[in-house]
Coordinates of C-alpha atoms and ligand atoms in Angstrom, one line a residue:
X171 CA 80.8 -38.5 170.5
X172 CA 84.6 -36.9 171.2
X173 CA 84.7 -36.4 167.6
X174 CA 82.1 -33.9 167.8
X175 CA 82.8 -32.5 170.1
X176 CA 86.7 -32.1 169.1
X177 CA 85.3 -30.6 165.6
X178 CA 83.0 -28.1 167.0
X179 CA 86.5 -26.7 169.0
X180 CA 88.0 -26.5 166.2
X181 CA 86.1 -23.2 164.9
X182 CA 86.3 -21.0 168.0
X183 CA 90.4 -22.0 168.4
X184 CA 90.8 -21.0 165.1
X185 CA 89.0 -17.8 165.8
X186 CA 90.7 -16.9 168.6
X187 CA 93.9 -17.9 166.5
X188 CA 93.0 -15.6 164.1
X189 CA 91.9 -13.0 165.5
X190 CA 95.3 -12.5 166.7
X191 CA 97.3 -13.1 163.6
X192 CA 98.2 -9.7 161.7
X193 CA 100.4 -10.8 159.3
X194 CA 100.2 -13.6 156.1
X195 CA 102.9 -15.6 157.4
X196 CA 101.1 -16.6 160.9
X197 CA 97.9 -16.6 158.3
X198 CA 99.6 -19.3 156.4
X199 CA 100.8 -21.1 159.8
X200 CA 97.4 -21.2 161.5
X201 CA 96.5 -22.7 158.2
X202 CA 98.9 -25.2 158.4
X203 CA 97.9 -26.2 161.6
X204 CA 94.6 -26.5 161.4
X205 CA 93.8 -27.7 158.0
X206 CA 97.3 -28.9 157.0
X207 CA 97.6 -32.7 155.7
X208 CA 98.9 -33.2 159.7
X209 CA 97.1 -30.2 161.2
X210 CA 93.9 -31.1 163.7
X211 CA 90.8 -31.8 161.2
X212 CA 93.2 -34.6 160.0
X213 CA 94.4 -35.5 162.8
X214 CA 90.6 -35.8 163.9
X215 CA 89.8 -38.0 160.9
X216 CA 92.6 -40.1 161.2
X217 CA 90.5 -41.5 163.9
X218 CA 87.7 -42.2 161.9
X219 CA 88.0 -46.1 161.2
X220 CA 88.1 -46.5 165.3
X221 CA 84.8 -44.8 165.7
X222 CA 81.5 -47.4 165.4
X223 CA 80.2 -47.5 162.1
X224 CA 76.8 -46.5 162.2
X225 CA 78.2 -43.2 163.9
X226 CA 81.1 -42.4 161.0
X227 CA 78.6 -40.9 158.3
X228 CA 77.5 -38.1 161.1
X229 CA 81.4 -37.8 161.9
X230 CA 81.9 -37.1 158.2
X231 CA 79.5 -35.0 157.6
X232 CA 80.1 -32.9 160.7
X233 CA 84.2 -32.5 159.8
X234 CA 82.9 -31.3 156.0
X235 CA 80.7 -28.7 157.6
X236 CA 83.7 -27.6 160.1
X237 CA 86.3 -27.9 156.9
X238 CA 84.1 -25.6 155.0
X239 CA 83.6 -23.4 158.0
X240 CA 87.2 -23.1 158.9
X241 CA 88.1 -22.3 155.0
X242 CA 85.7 -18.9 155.2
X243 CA 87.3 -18.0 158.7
X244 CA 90.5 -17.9 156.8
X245 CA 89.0 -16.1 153.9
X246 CA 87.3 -13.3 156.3
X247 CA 90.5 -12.2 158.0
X248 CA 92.5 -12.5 155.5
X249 CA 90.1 -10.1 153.2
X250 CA 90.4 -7.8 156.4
X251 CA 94.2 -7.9 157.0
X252 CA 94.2 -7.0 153.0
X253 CA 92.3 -4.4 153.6
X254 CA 94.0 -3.1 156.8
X255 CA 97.3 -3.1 154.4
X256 CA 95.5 -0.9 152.0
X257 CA 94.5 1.2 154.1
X258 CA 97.6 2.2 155.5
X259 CA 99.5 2.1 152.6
X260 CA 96.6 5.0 151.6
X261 CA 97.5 6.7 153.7
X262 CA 100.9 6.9 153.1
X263 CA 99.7 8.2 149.6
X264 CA 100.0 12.4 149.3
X265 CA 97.3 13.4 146.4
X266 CA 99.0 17.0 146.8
X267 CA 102.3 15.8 145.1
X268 CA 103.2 17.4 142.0
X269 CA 102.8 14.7 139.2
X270 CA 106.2 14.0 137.3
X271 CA 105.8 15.9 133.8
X272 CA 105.2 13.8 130.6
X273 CA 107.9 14.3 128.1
X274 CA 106.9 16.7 125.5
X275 CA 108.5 16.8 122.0
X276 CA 110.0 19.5 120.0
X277 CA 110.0 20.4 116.5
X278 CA 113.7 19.7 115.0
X279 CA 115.7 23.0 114.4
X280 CA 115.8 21.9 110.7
X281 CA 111.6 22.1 110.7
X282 CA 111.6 24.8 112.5
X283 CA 113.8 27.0 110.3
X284 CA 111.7 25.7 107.3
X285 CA 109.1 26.4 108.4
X286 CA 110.1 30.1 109.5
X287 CA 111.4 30.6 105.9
X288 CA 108.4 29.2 103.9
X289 CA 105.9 31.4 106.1
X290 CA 107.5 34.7 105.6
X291 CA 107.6 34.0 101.8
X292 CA 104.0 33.0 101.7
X293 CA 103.3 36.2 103.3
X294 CA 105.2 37.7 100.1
X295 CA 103.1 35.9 98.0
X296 CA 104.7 32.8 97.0
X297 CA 103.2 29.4 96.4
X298 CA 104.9 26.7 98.0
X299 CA 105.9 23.6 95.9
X300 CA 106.7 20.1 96.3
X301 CA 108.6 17.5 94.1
X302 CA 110.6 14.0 93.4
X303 CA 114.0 13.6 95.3
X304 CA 114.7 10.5 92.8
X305 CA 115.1 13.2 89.6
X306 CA 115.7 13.3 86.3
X307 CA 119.1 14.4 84.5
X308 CA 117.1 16.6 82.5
X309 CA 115.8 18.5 85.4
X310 CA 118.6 18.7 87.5
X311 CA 120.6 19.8 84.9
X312 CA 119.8 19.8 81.5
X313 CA 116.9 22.4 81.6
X314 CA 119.0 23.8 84.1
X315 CA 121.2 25.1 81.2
X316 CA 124.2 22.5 82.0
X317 CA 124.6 20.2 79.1
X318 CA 126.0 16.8 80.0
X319 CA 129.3 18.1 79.0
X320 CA 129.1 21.7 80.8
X321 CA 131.6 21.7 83.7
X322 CA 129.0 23.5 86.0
X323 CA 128.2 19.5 87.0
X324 CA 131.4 19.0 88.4
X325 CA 130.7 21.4 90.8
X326 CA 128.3 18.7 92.3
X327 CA 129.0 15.1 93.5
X328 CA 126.2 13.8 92.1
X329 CA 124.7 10.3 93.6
X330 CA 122.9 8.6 90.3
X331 CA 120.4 6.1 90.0
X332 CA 120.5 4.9 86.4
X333 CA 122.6 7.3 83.9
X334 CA 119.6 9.4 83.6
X335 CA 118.0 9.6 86.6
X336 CA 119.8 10.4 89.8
X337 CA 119.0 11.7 93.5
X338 CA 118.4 15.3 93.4
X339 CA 121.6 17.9 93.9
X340 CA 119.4 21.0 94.4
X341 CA 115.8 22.0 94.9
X342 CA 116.6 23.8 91.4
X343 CA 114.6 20.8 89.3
X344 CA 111.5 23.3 91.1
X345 CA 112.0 25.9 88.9
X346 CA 112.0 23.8 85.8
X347 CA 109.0 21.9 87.3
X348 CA 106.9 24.7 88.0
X349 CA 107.3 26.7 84.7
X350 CA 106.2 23.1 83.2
X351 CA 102.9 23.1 85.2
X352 CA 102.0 26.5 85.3
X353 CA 102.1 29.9 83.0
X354 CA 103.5 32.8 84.3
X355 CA 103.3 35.0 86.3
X356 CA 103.6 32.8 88.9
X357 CA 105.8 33.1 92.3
X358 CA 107.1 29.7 93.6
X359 CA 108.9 28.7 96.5
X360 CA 110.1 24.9 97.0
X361 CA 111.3 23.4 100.1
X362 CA 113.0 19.9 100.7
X363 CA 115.6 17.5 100.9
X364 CA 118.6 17.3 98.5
X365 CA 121.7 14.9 98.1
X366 CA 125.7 15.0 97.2
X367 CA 128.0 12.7 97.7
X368 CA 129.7 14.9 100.0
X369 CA 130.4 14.0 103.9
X370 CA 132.6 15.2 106.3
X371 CA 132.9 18.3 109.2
X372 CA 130.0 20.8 107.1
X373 CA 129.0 18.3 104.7
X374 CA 126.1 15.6 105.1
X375 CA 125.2 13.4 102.1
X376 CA 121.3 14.6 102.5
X377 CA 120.7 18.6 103.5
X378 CA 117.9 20.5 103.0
X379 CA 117.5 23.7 100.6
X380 CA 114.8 26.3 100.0
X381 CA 113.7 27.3 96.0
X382 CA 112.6 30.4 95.4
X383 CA 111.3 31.3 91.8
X384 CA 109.8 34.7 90.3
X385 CA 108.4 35.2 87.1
X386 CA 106.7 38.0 85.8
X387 CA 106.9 41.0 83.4
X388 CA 109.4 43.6 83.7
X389 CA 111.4 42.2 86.8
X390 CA 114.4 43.2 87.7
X391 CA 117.4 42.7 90.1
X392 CA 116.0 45.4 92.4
X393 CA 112.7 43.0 93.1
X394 CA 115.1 40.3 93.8
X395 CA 117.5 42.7 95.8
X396 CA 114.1 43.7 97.6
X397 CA 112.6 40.4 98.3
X398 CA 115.8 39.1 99.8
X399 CA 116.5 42.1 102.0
X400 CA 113.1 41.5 103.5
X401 CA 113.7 37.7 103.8
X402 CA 117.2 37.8 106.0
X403 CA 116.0 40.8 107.7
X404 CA 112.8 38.7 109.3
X405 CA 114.9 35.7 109.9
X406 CA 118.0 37.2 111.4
X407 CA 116.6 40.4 112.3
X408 CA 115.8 44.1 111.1
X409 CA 119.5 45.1 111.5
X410 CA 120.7 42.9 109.3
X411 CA 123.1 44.3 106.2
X412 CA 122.7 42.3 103.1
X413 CA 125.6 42.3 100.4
X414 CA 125.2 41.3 96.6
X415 CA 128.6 39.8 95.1
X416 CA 128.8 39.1 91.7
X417 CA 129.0 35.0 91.5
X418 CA 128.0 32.2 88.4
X419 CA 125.2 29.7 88.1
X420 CA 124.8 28.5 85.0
X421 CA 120.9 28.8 85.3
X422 CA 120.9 32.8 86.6
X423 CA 122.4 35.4 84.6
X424 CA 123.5 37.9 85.9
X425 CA 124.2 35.9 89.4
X426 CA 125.2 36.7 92.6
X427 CA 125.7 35.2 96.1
X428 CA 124.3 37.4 99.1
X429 CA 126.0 37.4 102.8
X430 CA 124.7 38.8 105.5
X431 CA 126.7 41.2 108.0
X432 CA 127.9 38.5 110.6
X433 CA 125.4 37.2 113.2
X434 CA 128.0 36.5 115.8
X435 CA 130.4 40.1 115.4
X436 CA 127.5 41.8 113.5
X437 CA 130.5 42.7 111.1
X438 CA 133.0 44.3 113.2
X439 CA 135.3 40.8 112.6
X440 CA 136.0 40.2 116.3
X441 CA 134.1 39.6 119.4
X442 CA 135.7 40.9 122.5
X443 CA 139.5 41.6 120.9
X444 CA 138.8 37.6 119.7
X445 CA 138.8 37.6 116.2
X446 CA 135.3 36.0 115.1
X447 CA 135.3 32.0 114.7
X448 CA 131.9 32.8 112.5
X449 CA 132.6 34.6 110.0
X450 CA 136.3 34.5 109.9
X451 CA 137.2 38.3 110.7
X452 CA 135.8 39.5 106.9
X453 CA 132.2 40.7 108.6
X454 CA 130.3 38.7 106.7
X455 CA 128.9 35.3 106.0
X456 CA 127.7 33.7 102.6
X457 CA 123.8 33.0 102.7
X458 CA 122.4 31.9 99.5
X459 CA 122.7 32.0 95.7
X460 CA 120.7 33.7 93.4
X461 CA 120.2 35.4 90.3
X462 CA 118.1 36.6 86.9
X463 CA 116.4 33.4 85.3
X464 CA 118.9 32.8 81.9
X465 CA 116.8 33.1 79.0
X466 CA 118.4 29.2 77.9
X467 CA 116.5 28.0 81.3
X468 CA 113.3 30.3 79.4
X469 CA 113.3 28.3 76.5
X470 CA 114.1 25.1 77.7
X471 CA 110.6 25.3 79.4
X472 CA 108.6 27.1 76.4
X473 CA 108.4 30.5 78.0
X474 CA 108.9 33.6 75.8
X475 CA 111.7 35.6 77.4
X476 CA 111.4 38.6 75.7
X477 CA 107.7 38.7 77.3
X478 CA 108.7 37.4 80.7
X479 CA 111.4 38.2 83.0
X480 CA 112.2 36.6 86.4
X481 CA 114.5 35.5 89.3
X482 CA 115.5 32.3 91.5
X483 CA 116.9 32.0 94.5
X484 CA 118.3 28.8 96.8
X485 CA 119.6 28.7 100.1
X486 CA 120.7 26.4 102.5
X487 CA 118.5 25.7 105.3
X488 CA 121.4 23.3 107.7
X489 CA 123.3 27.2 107.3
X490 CA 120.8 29.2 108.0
X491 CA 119.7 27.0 111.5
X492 CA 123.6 26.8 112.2
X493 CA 124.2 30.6 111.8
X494 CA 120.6 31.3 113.7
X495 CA 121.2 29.3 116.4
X496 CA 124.9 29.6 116.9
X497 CA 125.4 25.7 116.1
X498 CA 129.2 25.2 115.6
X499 CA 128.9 21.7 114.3
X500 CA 126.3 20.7 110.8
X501 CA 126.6 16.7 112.3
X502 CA 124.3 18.1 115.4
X503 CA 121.5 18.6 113.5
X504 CA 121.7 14.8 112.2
X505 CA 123.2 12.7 115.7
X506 CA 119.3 13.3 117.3
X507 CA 121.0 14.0 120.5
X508 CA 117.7 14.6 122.7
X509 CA 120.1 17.1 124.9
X510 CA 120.9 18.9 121.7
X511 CA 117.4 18.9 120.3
X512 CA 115.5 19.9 123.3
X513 CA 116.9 23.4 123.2
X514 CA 114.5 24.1 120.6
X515 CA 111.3 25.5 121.8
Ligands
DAH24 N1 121.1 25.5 93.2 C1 122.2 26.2 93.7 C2 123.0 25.3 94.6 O1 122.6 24.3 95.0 C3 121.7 27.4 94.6 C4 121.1 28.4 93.7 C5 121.9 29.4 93.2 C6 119.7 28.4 93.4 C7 121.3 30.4 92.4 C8 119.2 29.4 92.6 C9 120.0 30.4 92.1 O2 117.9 29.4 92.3 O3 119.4 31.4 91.3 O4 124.1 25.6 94.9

């Protein structure tokens, strides 16, 4: 009965084995010696055939028992050398920490500024409005008082779809939209993306422009004067001076281009004995165009212009975030540079 004997050892060695290993590795080599293909049990069986029959199925049976006992010895210290290693990994953990901040977004300049101009004229009482990019010929230009042959379209590189339908030049189309849609009076603005085959330092093929359109009885330049005084005055501030210079659209008549005193030199022409880079030492910078609706534009839409009266506006919005912000380069706005875009708040 030595083989009983030697297998009923086998559990308190491994215990006391055990109970001084602290780390997986003499885990795994206690392992190895014990119930490894050379370690004791085997070594134990491997005896087996020299042992009198009649005695080998108690033998057997006994080395399962001490297998299956020797397995959950492993399993309990190694659950408790796990949890030991927890434990002081715990407490190496400092709940008081600051978390690290999750990245938050920003709105894009370019929204931003949109969004600052569409508010203040919904305050004034426009509506906004919203239409194709992919446009007809006959809005773009034809109602627009520019005949196919006017030379009023060379003044835009014009990407085109099919002869008669092409990617939008202007948010102008708006105005002929709206006045199809609704009856005046009616007080319109129209924000959105618009396309020239135009790239290089202050040109991008796709920019985005602001409509405005007014119609009503009995307006006149002043309302339009008024209205865009009050516009550049909340966007670049109350000290703004606004200047009217005669200019042409063939869809405004009279028309006029408006600059604002410089943002940078607020029109003195030079900052610190530097002459400005802004506004090139004149005082002023060009804003938007603008002008009374031309009765052709009137009648190309079914409105009476000896009833109605109106104006229109359009701006630039990639110049108005450049001149806002100081931005010295349009291709910022476009090259999603996070370091460039995270300024915005
Ligand atoms: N559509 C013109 C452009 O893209 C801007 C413009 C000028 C719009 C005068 C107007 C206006 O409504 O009255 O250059």
């Amino acid at each position: 009965m030595d083989s009983i004997h030697a297998l009923e050892s086998l559990a308190p060695d491994l215990e006391k084995g055990l109970s001084q290993a602290s780390s997986l590795q003499e885990l795994e080599e206690l392992r190895v010696a014990f119930l490894g293909r050379k370690g004791k049990l085997a070594q134990i069986m491997a005896s087996l055939p020299q042992i009198e029959p009649d005695k080998r199925p108690l033998v057997g049976k006994k080395a399962n028992e001490i297998k299956e006992k020797l397995g959950a010895l492993f399993d309990a210290r190694k659950a408790f050398l796990d949890k030991a290693a927890e434990e002081a990994a715990l407490s190496r953990f400092d709940p008081t920490v600051p978390g690290r901040a999750p990245w938050r977004g920003t709105l894009h300049p370019i929204t931003l500024v949109m969004s600052e101009v569409v508010s203040i004229l919904e305050n004034l009482g426009y509506d906004v409005a919203t239409g194709p990019e992919v446009e007809t010929d006959y809005h773009n230009s034809e109602a627009l008082n520019m005949p196919k042959d006017h030379p009023a379209r060379d003044m835009q590189d014009t990407l085109y779809i099919s002869p008669s339908v092409l990617l939008r030049t202007h948010t102008s189309p708006m105005q002929v939209r709206s006045m199809l849609a609704r009856k005046p009076p009616l007080a319109v603005i129209a924000p959105g993306k618009v396309y020239r085959r135009d790239s290089d330092l202050t040109h991008t093929p796709m920019f985005h422009q602001i409509e405005g359109l007014l119609v009503d009885r009995g307006v006149s330049f002043a309302d339009l004067r008024g209205t865009l005084t009050a516009l550049v005055r909340q966007i670049f501030g109350a000290d703004t001076r606004v200047r009217f210079r005669p200019s042409f659209f063939p869809f405004t008549e009279p028309s006029a281009e408006v600059d604002i005193s410089c943002v940078l030199c607020k029109g003195a022409g030079h900052v610190n004995g530097e002459p400005c880079r802004v506004c090139k030492q004149t005082g002023w910078v060009e804003i938007l165009g603008c002008g009374a609706v031309d009765p052709n534009v009137f009648k190309a839409v079914n409105i009476d212009s000896e009833e109605w009266t109106g104006f229109a506006f359009g701006m630039g919005v990639e110049r108005i975030a450049m001149l806002k912000y100081g931005a010295s380069d349009l291709r910022m706005f476009f090259e999603n540079d996070i370091r460039f875009l995270h300024q915005f708040r």
